[in-house]
GROMACS .gro file of N, CA and C in nm:
model
  288
    1MET      N    1  -1.263  -0.534  -0.851
    1MET     CA    2  -1.245  -0.438  -0.745
    1MET      C    3  -1.265  -0.298  -0.799
    2SER      N    4  -1.304  -0.208  -0.712
    2SER     CA    5  -1.333  -0.077  -0.766
    2SER      C    6  -1.262   0.040  -0.698
    3LEU      N    7  -1.202   0.023  -0.582
    3LEU     CA    8  -1.132   0.134  -0.517
    3LEU      C    9  -0.984   0.098  -0.501
    4PHE      N   10  -0.900   0.173  -0.569
    4PHE     CA   11  -0.756   0.154  -0.567
    4PHE      C   12  -0.697   0.241  -0.457
    5LEU      N   13  -0.635   0.179  -0.357
    5LEU     CA   14  -0.571   0.252  -0.247
    5LEU      C   15  -0.420   0.247  -0.266
    6ALA      N   16  -0.362   0.359  -0.304
    6ALA     CA   17  -0.218   0.368  -0.328
    6ALA      C   18  -0.148   0.399  -0.197
    7ILE      N   19  -0.058   0.309  -0.153
    7ILE     CA   20   0.009   0.326  -0.025
    7ILE      C   21   0.161   0.307  -0.040
    8PRO      N   22   0.231   0.416  -0.075
    8PRO     CA   23   0.377   0.409  -0.072
    8PRO      C   24   0.422   0.430   0.072
    9SER      N   25   0.512   0.349   0.120
    9SER     CA   26   0.550   0.354   0.262
    9SER      C   27   0.701   0.347   0.277
   10TYR      N   28   0.755   0.430   0.366
   10TYR     CA   29   0.898   0.427   0.394
   10TYR      C   30   0.920   0.402   0.543
   11CYS      N   31   0.969   0.283   0.575
   11CYS     CA   32   1.002   0.247   0.714
   11CYS      C   33   0.890   0.283   0.810
   12ASP      N   34   0.769   0.250   0.776
   12ASP     CA   35   0.651   0.287   0.855
   12ASP      C   36   0.618   0.178   0.957
   13PRO      N   37   0.634   0.206   1.087
   13PRO     CA   38   0.607   0.104   1.188
   13PRO      C   39   0.459   0.073   1.208
   14VAL      N   40   0.370   0.156   1.153
   14VAL     CA   41   0.226   0.132   1.170
   14VAL      C   42   0.157   0.097   1.038
   15LEU      N   43   0.234   0.052   0.939
   15LEU     CA   44   0.176   0.016   0.810
   15LEU      C   45   0.072  -0.095   0.824
   16THR      N   46   0.102  -0.197   0.901
   16THR     CA   47   0.006  -0.307   0.921
   16THR      C   48  -0.123  -0.254   0.984
   17PHE      N   49  -0.111  -0.168   1.083
   17PHE     CA   50  -0.229  -0.108   1.146
   17PHE      C   51  -0.310  -0.028   1.045
   18THR      N   52  -0.242   0.051   0.961
   18THR     CA   53  -0.311   0.132   0.860
   18THR      C   54  -0.391   0.043   0.764
   19LEU      N   55  -0.329  -0.063   0.716
   19LEU     CA   56  -0.397  -0.154   0.623
   19LEU      C   57  -0.516  -0.223   0.691
   20THR      N   58  -0.495  -0.272   0.813
   20THR     CA   59  -0.602  -0.338   0.887
   20THR      C   60  -0.718  -0.243   0.911
   21SER      N   61  -0.688  -0.123   0.954
   21SER     CA   62  -0.790  -0.024   0.983
   21SER      C   63  -0.872   0.011   0.859
   22ALA      N   64  -0.805   0.032   0.747
   22ALA     CA   65  -0.875   0.064   0.622
   22ALA      C   66  -0.967  -0.049   0.581
   23TYR      N   67  -0.918  -0.171   0.591
   23TYR     CA   68  -0.998  -0.287   0.551
   23TYR      C   69  -1.119  -0.306   0.643
   24GLU      N   70  -1.095  -0.298   0.773
   24GLU     CA   71  -1.204  -0.323   0.869
   24GLU      C   72  -1.308  -0.212   0.872
   25LYS      N   73  -1.271  -0.089   0.838
   25LYS     CA   74  -1.365   0.022   0.840
   25LYS      C   75  -1.438   0.044   0.707
   26ALA      N   76  -1.396  -0.025   0.603
   26ALA     CA   77  -1.457  -0.007   0.472
   26ALA      C   78  -1.600  -0.061   0.470
   27LYS      N   79  -1.687   0.011   0.404
   27LYS     CA   80  -1.826  -0.032   0.389
   27LYS      C   81  -1.833  -0.159   0.304
   28CYS      N   82  -1.751  -0.166   0.202
   28CYS     CA   83  -1.744  -0.284   0.113
   28CYS      C   84  -1.597  -0.326   0.099
   29PRO      N   85  -1.542  -0.392   0.200
   29PRO     CA   86  -1.400  -0.425   0.196
   29PRO      C   87  -1.361  -0.515   0.079
   30ASP      N   88  -1.455  -0.590   0.027
   30ASP     CA   89  -1.426  -0.678  -0.087
   30ASP      C   90  -1.405  -0.599  -0.216
   31GLN      N   91  -1.432  -0.469  -0.214
   31GLN     CA   92  -1.416  -0.384  -0.332
   31GLN      C   93  -1.286  -0.304  -0.330
   32LEU      N   94  -1.197  -0.333  -0.234
   32LEU     CA   95  -1.072  -0.259  -0.222
   32LEU      C   96  -0.957  -0.330  -0.293
   33HIS      N   97  -0.868  -0.250  -0.351
   33HIS     CA   98  -0.744  -0.301  -0.408
   33HIS      C   99  -0.630  -0.219  -0.346
   34PHE      N  100  -0.553  -0.282  -0.259
   34PHE     CA  101  -0.441  -0.216  -0.192
   34PHE      C  102  -0.316  -0.229  -0.279
   35ALA      N  103  -0.254  -0.116  -0.310
   35ALA     CA  104  -0.126  -0.115  -0.382
   35ALA      C  105  -0.022  -0.064  -0.285
   36VAL      N  106   0.061  -0.154  -0.235
   36VAL     CA  107   0.157  -0.120  -0.129
   36VAL      C  108   0.299  -0.127  -0.184
   37VAL      N  109   0.372  -0.016  -0.171
   37VAL     CA  110   0.515  -0.015  -0.200
   37VAL      C  111   0.584   0.002  -0.065
   38ASP      N  112   0.642  -0.106  -0.018
   38ASP     CA  113   0.702  -0.112   0.116
   38ASP      C  114   0.852  -0.092   0.105
   39GLN      N  115   0.898   0.026   0.143
   39GLN     CA  116   1.041   0.057   0.144
   39GLN      C  117   1.091   0.044   0.287
   40SER      N  118   1.135  -0.074   0.321
   40SER     CA  119   1.181  -0.101   0.457
   40SER      C  120   1.305  -0.190   0.452
   41PRO      N  121   1.377  -0.199   0.563
   41PRO     CA  122   1.500  -0.279   0.564
   41PRO      C  123   1.474  -0.427   0.534
   42LEU      N  124   1.574  -0.491   0.477
   42LEU     CA  125   1.565  -0.636   0.454
   42LEU      C  126   1.539  -0.704   0.587
   43GLY      N  127   1.456  -0.805   0.586
   43GLY     CA  128   1.426  -0.878   0.708
   43GLY      C  129   1.307  -0.822   0.784
   44ALA      N  130   1.257  -0.706   0.743
   44ALA     CA  131   1.139  -0.650   0.810
   44ALA      C  132   1.019  -0.741   0.783
   45ALA      N  133   0.929  -0.748   0.878
   45ALA     CA  134   0.812  -0.835   0.866
   45ALA      C  135   0.722  -0.792   0.749
   46TYR      N  136   0.657  -0.890   0.688
   46TYR     CA  137   0.559  -0.864   0.582
   46TYR      C  138   0.442  -0.788   0.647
   47PRO      N  139   0.412  -0.667   0.600
   47PRO     CA  140   0.316  -0.582   0.670
   47PRO      C  141   0.169  -0.607   0.639
   48VAL      N  142   0.139  -0.687   0.537
   48VAL     CA  143  -0.001  -0.704   0.497
   48VAL      C  144  -0.068  -0.803   0.591
   49PRO      N  145  -0.174  -0.759   0.660
   49PRO     CA  146  -0.241  -0.846   0.758
   49PRO      C  147  -0.318  -0.960   0.690
   50ALA      N  148  -0.334  -1.068   0.763
   50ALA     CA  149  -0.402  -1.187   0.711
   50ALA      C  150  -0.549  -1.161   0.679
   51CYS      N  151  -0.608  -1.058   0.737
   51CYS     CA  152  -0.751  -1.030   0.712
   51CYS      C  153  -0.777  -0.983   0.569
   52ILE      N  154  -0.675  -0.936   0.499
   52ILE     CA  155  -0.692  -0.889   0.362
   52ILE      C  156  -0.657  -1.003   0.266
   53PRO      N  157  -0.752  -1.045   0.183
   53PRO     CA  158  -0.725  -1.154   0.088
   53PRO      C  159  -0.610  -1.118  -0.008
   54ALA      N  160  -0.527  -1.216  -0.038
   54ALA     CA  161  -0.410  -1.193  -0.123
   54ALA      C  162  -0.448  -1.133  -0.259
   55GLY      N  163  -0.562  -1.167  -0.312
   55GLY     CA  164  -0.606  -1.115  -0.442
   55GLY      C  165  -0.639  -0.967  -0.441
   56GLN      N  166  -0.646  -0.908  -0.323
   56GLN     CA  167  -0.679  -0.767  -0.311
   56GLN      C  168  -0.557  -0.681  -0.281
   57VAL      N  169  -0.438  -0.742  -0.287
   57VAL     CA  170  -0.316  -0.669  -0.254
   57VAL      C  171  -0.214  -0.686  -0.366
   58SER      N  172  -0.163  -0.572  -0.413
   58SER     CA  173  -0.046  -0.571  -0.501
   58SER      C  174   0.067  -0.516  -0.414
   59TYR      N  175   0.172  -0.594  -0.396
   59TYR     CA  176   0.276  -0.560  -0.299
   59TYR      C  177   0.413  -0.561  -0.365
   60VAL      N  178   0.487  -0.453  -0.343
   60VAL     CA  179   0.625  -0.443  -0.391
   60VAL      C  180   0.713  -0.410  -0.271
   61LYS      N  181   0.816  -0.490  -0.250
   61LYS     CA  182   0.912  -0.469  -0.142
   61LYS      C  183   1.039  -0.410  -0.201
   62ILE      N  184   1.084  -0.298  -0.145
   62ILE     CA  185   1.207  -0.233  -0.190
   62ILE      C  186   1.294  -0.210  -0.066
   63GLU      N  187   1.417  -0.255  -0.072
   63GLU     CA  188   1.511  -0.233   0.038
   63GLU      C  189   1.521  -0.082   0.063
   64ALA      N  190   1.509  -0.041   0.187
   64ALA     CA  191   1.507   0.102   0.222
   64ALA      C  192   1.629   0.177   0.169
   65SER      N  193   1.743   0.113   0.166
   65SER     CA  194   1.864   0.181   0.117
   65SER      C  195   1.863   0.201  -0.034
   66GLN      N  196   1.768   0.138  -0.103
   66GLN     CA  197   1.757   0.149  -0.248
   66GLN      C  198   1.647   0.244  -0.293
   67GLU      N  199   1.577   0.305  -0.198
   67GLU     CA  200   1.467   0.394  -0.235
   67GLU      C  201   1.520   0.518  -0.306
   68ARG      N  202   1.433   0.581  -0.386
   68ARG     CA  203   1.473   0.696  -0.468
   68ARG      C  204   1.387   0.819  -0.443
   69GLY      N  205   1.317   0.823  -0.332
   69GLY     CA  206   1.237   0.940  -0.300
   69GLY      C  207   1.088   0.914  -0.308
   70CYS      N  208   1.012   1.007  -0.252
   70CYS     CA  209   0.867   0.987  -0.239
   70CYS      C  210   0.795   0.989  -0.374
   71CYS      N  211   0.836   1.076  -0.466
   71CYS     CA  212   0.768   1.081  -0.596
   71CYS      C  213   0.792   0.952  -0.674
   72TRP      N  214   0.913   0.900  -0.666
   72TRP     CA  215   0.944   0.773  -0.732
   72TRP      C  216   0.859   0.660  -0.674
   73ALA      N  217   0.847   0.656  -0.540
   73ALA     CA  218   0.766   0.552  -0.475
   73ALA      C  219   0.619   0.564  -0.516
   74ARG      N  220   0.570   0.685  -0.526
   74ARG     CA  221   0.431   0.704  -0.571
   74ARG      C  222   0.413   0.653  -0.714
   75GLY      N  223   0.514   0.677  -0.797
   75GLY     CA  224   0.508   0.627  -0.935
   75GLY      C  225   0.504   0.475  -0.940
   76VAL      N  226   0.586   0.411  -0.857
   76VAL     CA  227   0.585   0.264  -0.850
   76VAL      C  228   0.447   0.216  -0.804
   77THR      N  229   0.392   0.284  -0.704
   77THR     CA  230   0.260   0.247  -0.653
   77THR      C  231   0.155   0.258  -0.763
   78MET      N  232   0.158   0.367  -0.837
   78MET     CA  233   0.057   0.387  -0.942
   78MET      C  234   0.075   0.288  -1.058
   79SER      N  235   0.194   0.232  -1.073
   79SER     CA  236   0.214   0.130  -1.178
   79SER      C  237   0.139   0.001  -1.145
   80LEU      N  238   0.091  -0.011  -1.022
   80LEU     CA  239   0.016  -0.131  -0.979
   80LEU      C  240  -0.133  -0.118  -1.007
   81TYR      N  241  -0.174  -0.003  -1.059
   81TYR     CA  242  -0.316   0.020  -1.094
   81TYR      C  243  -0.360  -0.082  -1.197
   82ARG      N  244  -0.482  -0.136  -1.178
   82ARG     CA  245  -0.533  -0.236  -1.272
   82ARG      C  246  -0.682  -0.216  -1.300
   83ASP      N  247  -0.713  -0.108  -1.365
   83ASP     CA  248  -0.850  -0.078  -1.409
   83ASP      C  249  -0.952  -0.068  -1.296
   84ASP      N  250  -0.910  -0.021  -1.181
   84ASP     CA  251  -1.003   0.002  -1.071
   84ASP      C  252  -1.087   0.124  -1.106
   85ARG      N  253  -1.206   0.129  -1.053
   85ARG     CA  254  -1.299   0.236  -1.088
   85ARG      C  255  -1.263   0.370  -1.024
   86LEU      N  256  -1.218   0.367  -0.899
   86LEU     CA  257  -1.181   0.488  -0.826
   86LEU      C  258  -1.039   0.475  -0.774
   87VAL      N  259  -0.974   0.590  -0.754
   87VAL     CA  260  -0.837   0.591  -0.704
   87VAL      C  261  -0.830   0.679  -0.581
   88LEU      N  262  -0.772   0.626  -0.473
   88LEU     CA  263  -0.749   0.703  -0.352
   88LEU      C  264  -0.599   0.705  -0.326
   89PRO      N  265  -0.533   0.814  -0.368
   89PRO     CA  266  -0.389   0.822  -0.344
   89PRO      C  267  -0.362   0.851  -0.197
   90ALA      N  268  -0.265   0.785  -0.141
   90ALA     CA  269  -0.231   0.807   0.000
   90ALA      C  270  -0.104   0.888   0.010
   91ARG      N  271  -0.082   0.945   0.126
   91ARG     CA  272   0.041   1.021   0.149
   91ARG      C  273   0.152   0.924   0.183
   92LEU      N  274   0.271   0.960   0.144
   92LEU     CA  275   0.387   0.876   0.176
   92LEU      C  276   0.412   0.881   0.326
   93ALA      N  277   0.417   0.767   0.389
   93ALA     CA  278   0.437   0.761   0.534
   93ALA      C  279   0.586   0.756   0.565
   94HIS      N  280   0.629   0.837   0.657
   94HIS     CA  281   0.770   0.838   0.698
   94HIS      C  282   0.779   0.811   0.848
   95ALA      N  283   0.870   0.726   0.886
   95ALA     CA  284   0.898   0.705   1.028
   95ALA      C  285   0.986   0.821   1.075
   96VAL      N  286   0.955   0.874   1.188
   96VAL     CA  287   1.032   0.988   1.239
   96VAL      C  288   1.117   0.944   1.357
   0.00000   0.00000   0.00000
């Protein structure tokens, strides 16, 4: 894979939509590596859509009450990097 998409997320109700949209709009979706740090309550649904192959997703689930801030979440996300050619850092999503 060659494009690393860093997606730290905090209680984001549209995370699944964001992932689906990125995958479906990509010119070469097979070249994407999604790094998702999902900071949401226990029992929340798994946000990664079935259209994205499991081998293209690095996923970390963190209970929302255990989060340590946006910079920490970005650091966890970047720890999932695995020699991808390009990096696209995403903004931390917050539910309002």
